[in-house]
PDB file of C-alpha atoms in Angstrom:
ATOM      1  CA  MET A   1      -2.702 -69.792 -45.993  1.00  0.00           C
ATOM      2  CA  ILE A   2      -3.409 -68.243 -42.618  1.00  0.00           C
ATOM      3  CA  ASN A   3      -6.829 -69.089 -41.225  1.00  0.00           C
ATOM      4  CA  GLN A   4      -6.303 -67.173 -38.008  1.00  0.00           C
ATOM      5  CA  LEU A   5      -3.668 -64.534 -37.382  1.00  0.00           C
ATOM      6  CA  GLU A   6      -1.695 -65.187 -34.262  1.00  0.00           C
ATOM      7  CA  LEU A   7       0.072 -62.646 -32.098  1.00  0.00           C
ATOM      8  CA  ARG A   8       3.439 -63.470 -33.667  1.00  0.00           C
ATOM      9  CA  HIS A   9       2.064 -62.550 -37.126  1.00  0.00           C
ATOM     10  CA  ILE A  10       0.748 -59.217 -35.855  1.00  0.00           C
ATOM     11  CA  GLU A  11       4.078 -58.494 -34.144  1.00  0.00           C
ATOM     12  CA  LEU A  12       5.936 -59.184 -37.415  1.00  0.00           C
ATOM     13  CA  LEU A  13       3.656 -56.762 -39.270  1.00  0.00           C
ATOM     14  CA  GLN A  14       4.135 -54.111 -36.568  1.00  0.00           C
ATOM     15  CA  HIS A  15       7.911 -54.607 -36.568  1.00  0.00           C
ATOM     16  CA  THR A  16       8.006 -54.335 -40.363  1.00  0.00           C
ATOM     17  CA  ILE A  17       6.395 -50.887 -40.372  1.00  0.00           C
ATOM     18  CA  GLY A  18       8.039 -49.764 -37.123  1.00  0.00           C
ATOM     19  CA  VAL A  19       5.024 -49.137 -34.900  1.00  0.00           C
ATOM     20  CA  THR A  20       4.756 -49.689 -31.154  1.00  0.00           C
ATOM     21  CA  PRO A  21       2.115 -48.751 -28.565  1.00  0.00           C
ATOM     22  CA  LYS A  22       4.108 -45.565 -27.832  1.00  0.00           C
ATOM     23  CA  SER A  23       4.969 -44.750 -31.466  1.00  0.00           C
ATOM     24  CA  ARG A  24       1.921 -45.262 -33.647  1.00  0.00           C
ATOM     25  CA  GLU A  25       3.222 -43.659 -36.864  1.00  0.00           C
ATOM     26  CA  PRO A  26       4.943 -46.020 -39.349  1.00  0.00           C
ATOM     27  CA  TYR A  27       8.452 -44.860 -40.193  1.00  0.00           C
ATOM     28  CA  HIS A  28       9.711 -47.662 -42.461  1.00  0.00           C
ATOM     29  CA  ASN A  29       8.339 -50.626 -44.362  1.00  0.00           C
ATOM     30  CA  HIS A  30      10.806 -53.448 -44.750  1.00  0.00           C
ATOM     31  CA  PHE A  31      11.919 -56.649 -43.068  1.00  0.00           C
ATOM     32  CA  LEU A  32      15.086 -58.344 -44.328  1.00  0.00           C
ATOM     33  CA  ALA A  33      15.194 -62.085 -43.692  1.00  0.00           C
ATOM     34  CA  GLY A  34      17.636 -64.711 -44.895  1.00  0.00           C
ATOM     35  CA  ASP A  35      16.647 -68.263 -45.798  1.00  0.00           C
ATOM     36  CA  ASP A  36      17.498 -69.510 -42.301  1.00  0.00           C
ATOM     37  CA  HIS A  37      15.725 -66.664 -40.436  1.00  0.00           C
ATOM     38  CA  TYR A  38      13.540 -67.897 -37.539  1.00  0.00           C
ATOM     39  CA  ALA A  39      10.444 -65.997 -38.799  1.00  0.00           C
ATOM     40  CA  ASN A  40      10.757 -66.966 -42.465  1.00  0.00           C
ATOM     41  CA  THR A  41       7.834 -69.392 -42.329  1.00  0.00           C
ATOM     42  CA  ASP A  42       5.548 -66.811 -40.692  1.00  0.00           C
ATOM     43  CA  LEU A  43       6.615 -64.125 -43.181  1.00  0.00           C
ATOM     44  CA  LYS A  44       5.817 -66.411 -46.123  1.00  0.00           C
ATOM     45  CA  GLU A  45       2.403 -67.159 -44.576  1.00  0.00           C
ATOM     46  CA  LEU A  46       1.739 -63.403 -44.398  1.00  0.00           C
ATOM     47  CA  VAL A  47       2.733 -63.064 -48.078  1.00  0.00           C
ATOM     48  CA  ALA A  48       0.329 -65.891 -48.995  1.00  0.00           C
ATOM     49  CA  ALA A  49      -2.447 -64.169 -47.026  1.00  0.00           C
ATOM     50  CA  GLY A  50      -1.860 -60.872 -48.864  1.00  0.00           C
ATOM     51  CA  TYR A  51      -0.620 -58.876 -45.864  1.00  0.00           C
ATOM     52  CA  MET A  52       2.985 -58.692 -47.112  1.00  0.00           C
ATOM     53  CA  ALA A  53       4.873 -58.679 -50.408  1.00  0.00           C
ATOM     54  CA  ALA A  54       8.298 -60.250 -50.945  1.00  0.00           C
ATOM     55  CA  GLN A  55      11.164 -59.465 -53.299  1.00  0.00           C
ATOM     56  CA  PRO A  56      14.854 -60.400 -53.431  1.00  0.00           C
ATOM     57  CA  ALA A  57      17.111 -58.187 -51.325  1.00  0.00           C
ATOM     58  CA  PRO A  58      19.322 -55.634 -53.128  1.00  0.00           C
ATOM     59  CA  ALA A  59      22.941 -56.722 -53.586  1.00  0.00           C
ATOM     60  CA  MET A  60      24.172 -54.163 -51.031  1.00  0.00           C
ATOM     61  CA  TRP A  61      22.031 -55.875 -48.337  1.00  0.00           C
ATOM     62  CA  GLY A  62      23.373 -59.337 -49.073  1.00  0.00           C
ATOM     63  CA  ASP A  63      21.423 -62.525 -49.586  1.00  0.00           C
ATOM     64  CA  GLY A  64      17.866 -62.810 -48.402  1.00  0.00           C
ATOM     65  CA  THR A  65      14.384 -61.557 -49.044  1.00  0.00           C
ATOM     66  CA  VAL A  66      12.910 -58.143 -48.300  1.00  0.00           C
ATOM     67  CA  PHE A  67       9.351 -58.314 -47.018  1.00  0.00           C
ATOM     68  CA  ARG A  68       7.121 -55.228 -47.153  1.00  0.00           C
ATOM     69  CA  CYS A  69       3.655 -54.708 -45.706  1.00  0.00           C
ATOM     70  CA  THR A  70       0.806 -54.189 -48.121  1.00  0.00           C
ATOM     71  CA  PRO A  71      -1.688 -51.412 -47.296  1.00  0.00           C
ATOM     72  CA  GLU A  72      -3.969 -54.088 -45.798  1.00  0.00           C
ATOM     73  CA  GLY A  73      -1.113 -55.414 -43.648  1.00  0.00           C
ATOM     74  CA  SER A  74      -0.208 -51.921 -42.428  1.00  0.00           C
ATOM     75  CA  ALA A  75      -3.826 -51.146 -41.572  1.00  0.00           C
ATOM     76  CA  LEU A  76      -4.131 -54.440 -39.697  1.00  0.00           C
ATOM     77  CA  ALA A  77      -0.899 -53.866 -37.754  1.00  0.00           C
ATOM     78  CA  ILE A  78      -1.954 -50.379 -36.658  1.00  0.00           C
ATOM     79  CA  SER A  79      -5.510 -51.460 -35.798  1.00  0.00           C
ATOM     80  CA  ARG A  80      -4.203 -54.188 -33.472  1.00  0.00           C
ATOM     81  CA  LEU A  81      -2.165 -51.750 -31.372  1.00  0.00           C
ATOM     82  CA  PRO A  82      -3.669 -51.180 -27.923  1.00  0.00           C
ATOM     83  CA  LYS A  83      -5.696 -48.013 -27.548  1.00  0.00           C
ATOM     84  CA  PRO A  84      -3.523 -45.097 -26.404  1.00  0.00           C
ATOM     85  CA  LYS A  85      -3.878 -44.030 -22.786  1.00  0.00           C
ATOM     86  CA  LYS A  86      -5.887 -40.905 -22.147  1.00  0.00           C
ATOM     87  CA  ARG A  87      -3.507 -37.991 -21.902  1.00  0.00           C
ATOM     88  CA  SER A  88      -3.216 -36.672 -18.358  1.00  0.00           C
ATOM     89  CA  ARG A  89      -2.965 -33.037 -17.364  1.00  0.00           C
ATOM     90  CA  TYR A  90       0.687 -33.638 -16.536  1.00  0.00           C
ATOM     91  CA  ASP A  91       1.267 -34.948 -20.082  1.00  0.00           C
ATOM     92  CA  ASP A  92      -0.386 -31.785 -21.413  1.00  0.00           C
ATOM     93  CA  TYR A  93       1.928 -29.723 -19.185  1.00  0.00           C
ATOM     94  CA  LEU A  94       5.007 -31.592 -20.439  1.00  0.00           C
ATOM     95  CA  HIS A  95       4.007 -30.943 -24.060  1.00  0.00           C
ATOM     96  CA  ALA A  96       3.132 -27.270 -23.449  1.00  0.00           C
ATOM     97  CA  GLU A  97       5.790 -24.653 -24.027  1.00  0.00           C
ATOM     98  CA  VAL A  98       5.602 -22.859 -20.702  1.00  0.00           C
ATOM     99  CA  CYS A  99       8.114 -21.505 -18.228  1.00  0.00           C
ATOM    100  CA  GLU A 100       6.176 -22.100 -15.053  1.00  0.00           C
ATOM    101  CA  SER A 101       5.939 -24.846 -12.497  1.00  0.00           C
ATOM    102  CA  PHE A 102       3.294 -27.550 -12.759  1.00  0.00           C
ATOM    103  CA  ALA A 103       1.377 -26.045  -9.821  1.00  0.00           C
ATOM    104  CA  GLU A 104       1.334 -22.613 -11.478  1.00  0.00           C
ATOM    105  CA  TRP A 105       0.267 -24.173 -14.782  1.00  0.00           C
ATOM    106  CA  LEU A 106      -2.657 -25.816 -12.935  1.00  0.00           C
ATOM    107  CA  GLY A 107      -3.609 -22.444 -11.473  1.00  0.00           C
ATOM    108  CA  ILE A 108      -2.620 -23.317  -7.920  1.00  0.00           C
ATOM    109  CA  GLU A 109      -1.258 -20.409  -5.944  1.00  0.00           C
ATOM    110  CA  VAL A 110       2.049 -21.548  -4.494  1.00  0.00           C
ATOM    111  CA  PRO A 111       2.982 -19.716  -1.276  1.00  0.00           C
ATOM    112  CA  GLU A 112       6.175 -17.673  -1.292  1.00  0.00           C
ATOM    113  CA  ARG A 113       8.936 -18.097   1.244  1.00  0.00           C
ATOM    114  CA  GLU A 114       9.630 -14.957   3.186  1.00  0.00           C
ATOM    115  CA  TYR A 115      12.730 -14.634   5.353  1.00  0.00           C
ATOM    116  CA  SER A 116      13.177 -12.383   8.378  1.00  0.00           C
ATOM    117  CA  ASP A 117      15.885  -9.704   8.405  1.00  0.00           C
ATOM    118  CA  SER A 118      18.403 -12.001  10.052  1.00  0.00           C
ATOM    119  CA  PHE A 119      17.598 -14.954   7.712  1.00  0.00           C
ATOM    120  CA  SER A 120      17.242 -17.149  10.766  1.00  0.00           C
ATOM    121  CA  ARG A 121      13.476 -17.395  10.425  1.00  0.00           C
ATOM    122  CA  VAL A 122      11.135 -18.186   7.550  1.00  0.00           C
ATOM    123  CA  ARG A 123       7.404 -18.039   6.862  1.00  0.00           C
ATOM    124  CA  LEU A 124       5.085 -18.895   4.007  1.00  0.00           C
ATOM    125  CA  LYS A 125       2.816 -16.237   2.569  1.00  0.00           C
ATOM    126  CA  SER A 126       0.101 -16.138  -0.110  1.00  0.00           C
ATOM    127  CA  SER A 127      -3.027 -14.117  -0.825  1.00  0.00           C
ATOM    128  CA  LYS A 128      -5.010 -16.736   1.121  1.00  0.00           C
ATOM    129  CA  ALA A 129      -2.987 -16.797   4.338  1.00  0.00           C
ATOM    130  CA  THR A 130       0.267 -15.823   6.023  1.00  0.00           C
ATOM    131  CA  GLY A 131       2.052 -18.097   8.437  1.00  0.00           C
ATOM    132  CA  GLU A 132       4.194 -17.095  11.406  1.00  0.00           C
ATOM    133  CA  TYR A 133       7.982 -16.732  11.276  1.00  0.00           C
ATOM    134  CA  CYS A 134       9.542 -20.025  12.377  1.00  0.00           C
ATOM    135  CA  LYS A 135      13.043 -21.438  12.747  1.00  0.00           C
ATOM    136  CA  THR A 136      12.504 -24.321  10.294  1.00  0.00           C
ATOM    137  CA  LEU A 137      10.668 -24.597   7.010  1.00  0.00           C
ATOM    138  CA  LYS A 138       8.731 -27.565   8.381  1.00  0.00           C
ATOM    139  CA  ASP A 139       7.378 -25.436  11.244  1.00  0.00           C
ATOM    140  CA  ALA A 140       6.663 -22.575   8.824  1.00  0.00           C
ATOM    141  CA  LYS A 141       4.654 -24.947   6.641  1.00  0.00           C
ATOM    142  CA  ALA A 142       2.631 -26.140   9.645  1.00  0.00           C
ATOM    143  CA  SER A 143       1.979 -22.520  10.646  1.00  0.00           C
ATOM    144  CA  TYR A 144       0.897 -21.663   7.094  1.00  0.00           C
ATOM    145  CA  LYS A 145      -1.489 -24.638   6.978  1.00  0.00           C
ATOM    146  CA  ALA A 146      -3.003 -23.588  10.308  1.00  0.00           C
ATOM    147  CA  ALA A 147      -3.506 -20.058   8.960  1.00  0.00           C
ATOM    148  CA  LEU A 148      -5.128 -21.496   5.830  1.00  0.00           C
ATOM    149  CA  LYS A 149      -7.512 -23.523   7.970  1.00  0.00           C
ATOM    150  CA  VAL A 150      -8.493 -20.416   9.961  1.00  0.00           C
ATOM    151  CA  ASN A 151      -9.060 -18.378   6.789  1.00  0.00           C
ATOM    152  CA  LYS A 152     -10.830 -21.176   4.913  1.00  0.00           C
ATOM    153  CA  GLY A 153     -14.055 -19.913   3.393  1.00  0.00           C
ATOM    154  CA  LYS A 154     -13.252 -16.261   4.019  1.00  0.00           C
ATOM    155  CA  TYR A 155     -11.483 -15.653   0.702  1.00  0.00           C
ATOM    156  CA  THR A 156     -12.000 -16.960  -2.775  1.00  0.00           C
ATOM    157  CA  PRO A 157     -10.460 -15.359  -5.856  1.00  0.00           C
ATOM    158  CA  SER A 158     -13.873 -14.966  -7.530  1.00  0.00           C
ATOM    159  CA  ASN A 159     -15.691 -13.542  -4.495  1.00  0.00           C
ATOM    160  CA  GLY A 160     -12.911 -11.662  -2.698  1.00  0.00           C
ATOM    161  CA  TRP A 161     -12.799 -11.290   1.079  1.00  0.00           C
ATOM    162  CA  HIS A 162     -15.913 -11.942   3.139  1.00  0.00           C
ATOM    163  CA  TYR A 163     -16.170 -10.070   6.410  1.00  0.00           C
ATOM    164  CA  GLU A 164     -18.481 -11.360   9.094  1.00  0.00           C
TER     165      GLU A 164
END
């Protein structure tokens, strides 16, 4: 009889019903073990404690014993899983059926790239600011950030433009 369940007993119960910290729904309930299986002693202790039931394996599975979790064993195995992590906004985005970038999904206005007529210069433009045409994207980004800094506080989507 088990006086105190050890981690190895809990892991056997969890393995029997097929649960893990990432997959918390049981999808099967059996553990086939032969007479010389390394966990046979622990499995028999779980049967004696009432957390598992044992029966001879079907002929198609060969010799051995099939162990199944009882409802108490399944409940114990699931209750001992670590608490799931809080879902992040990025997890919500990954599970949402959307066709937009993460920044757009968050409501962030991503500046557009605008090229000059000769395609040798580029600038970044949004409703908040417009950068200067530059030879490299890195310079265009710096110009856009400088324009954002100048316009900071003058425009908000809820208030519109503020003229001083």
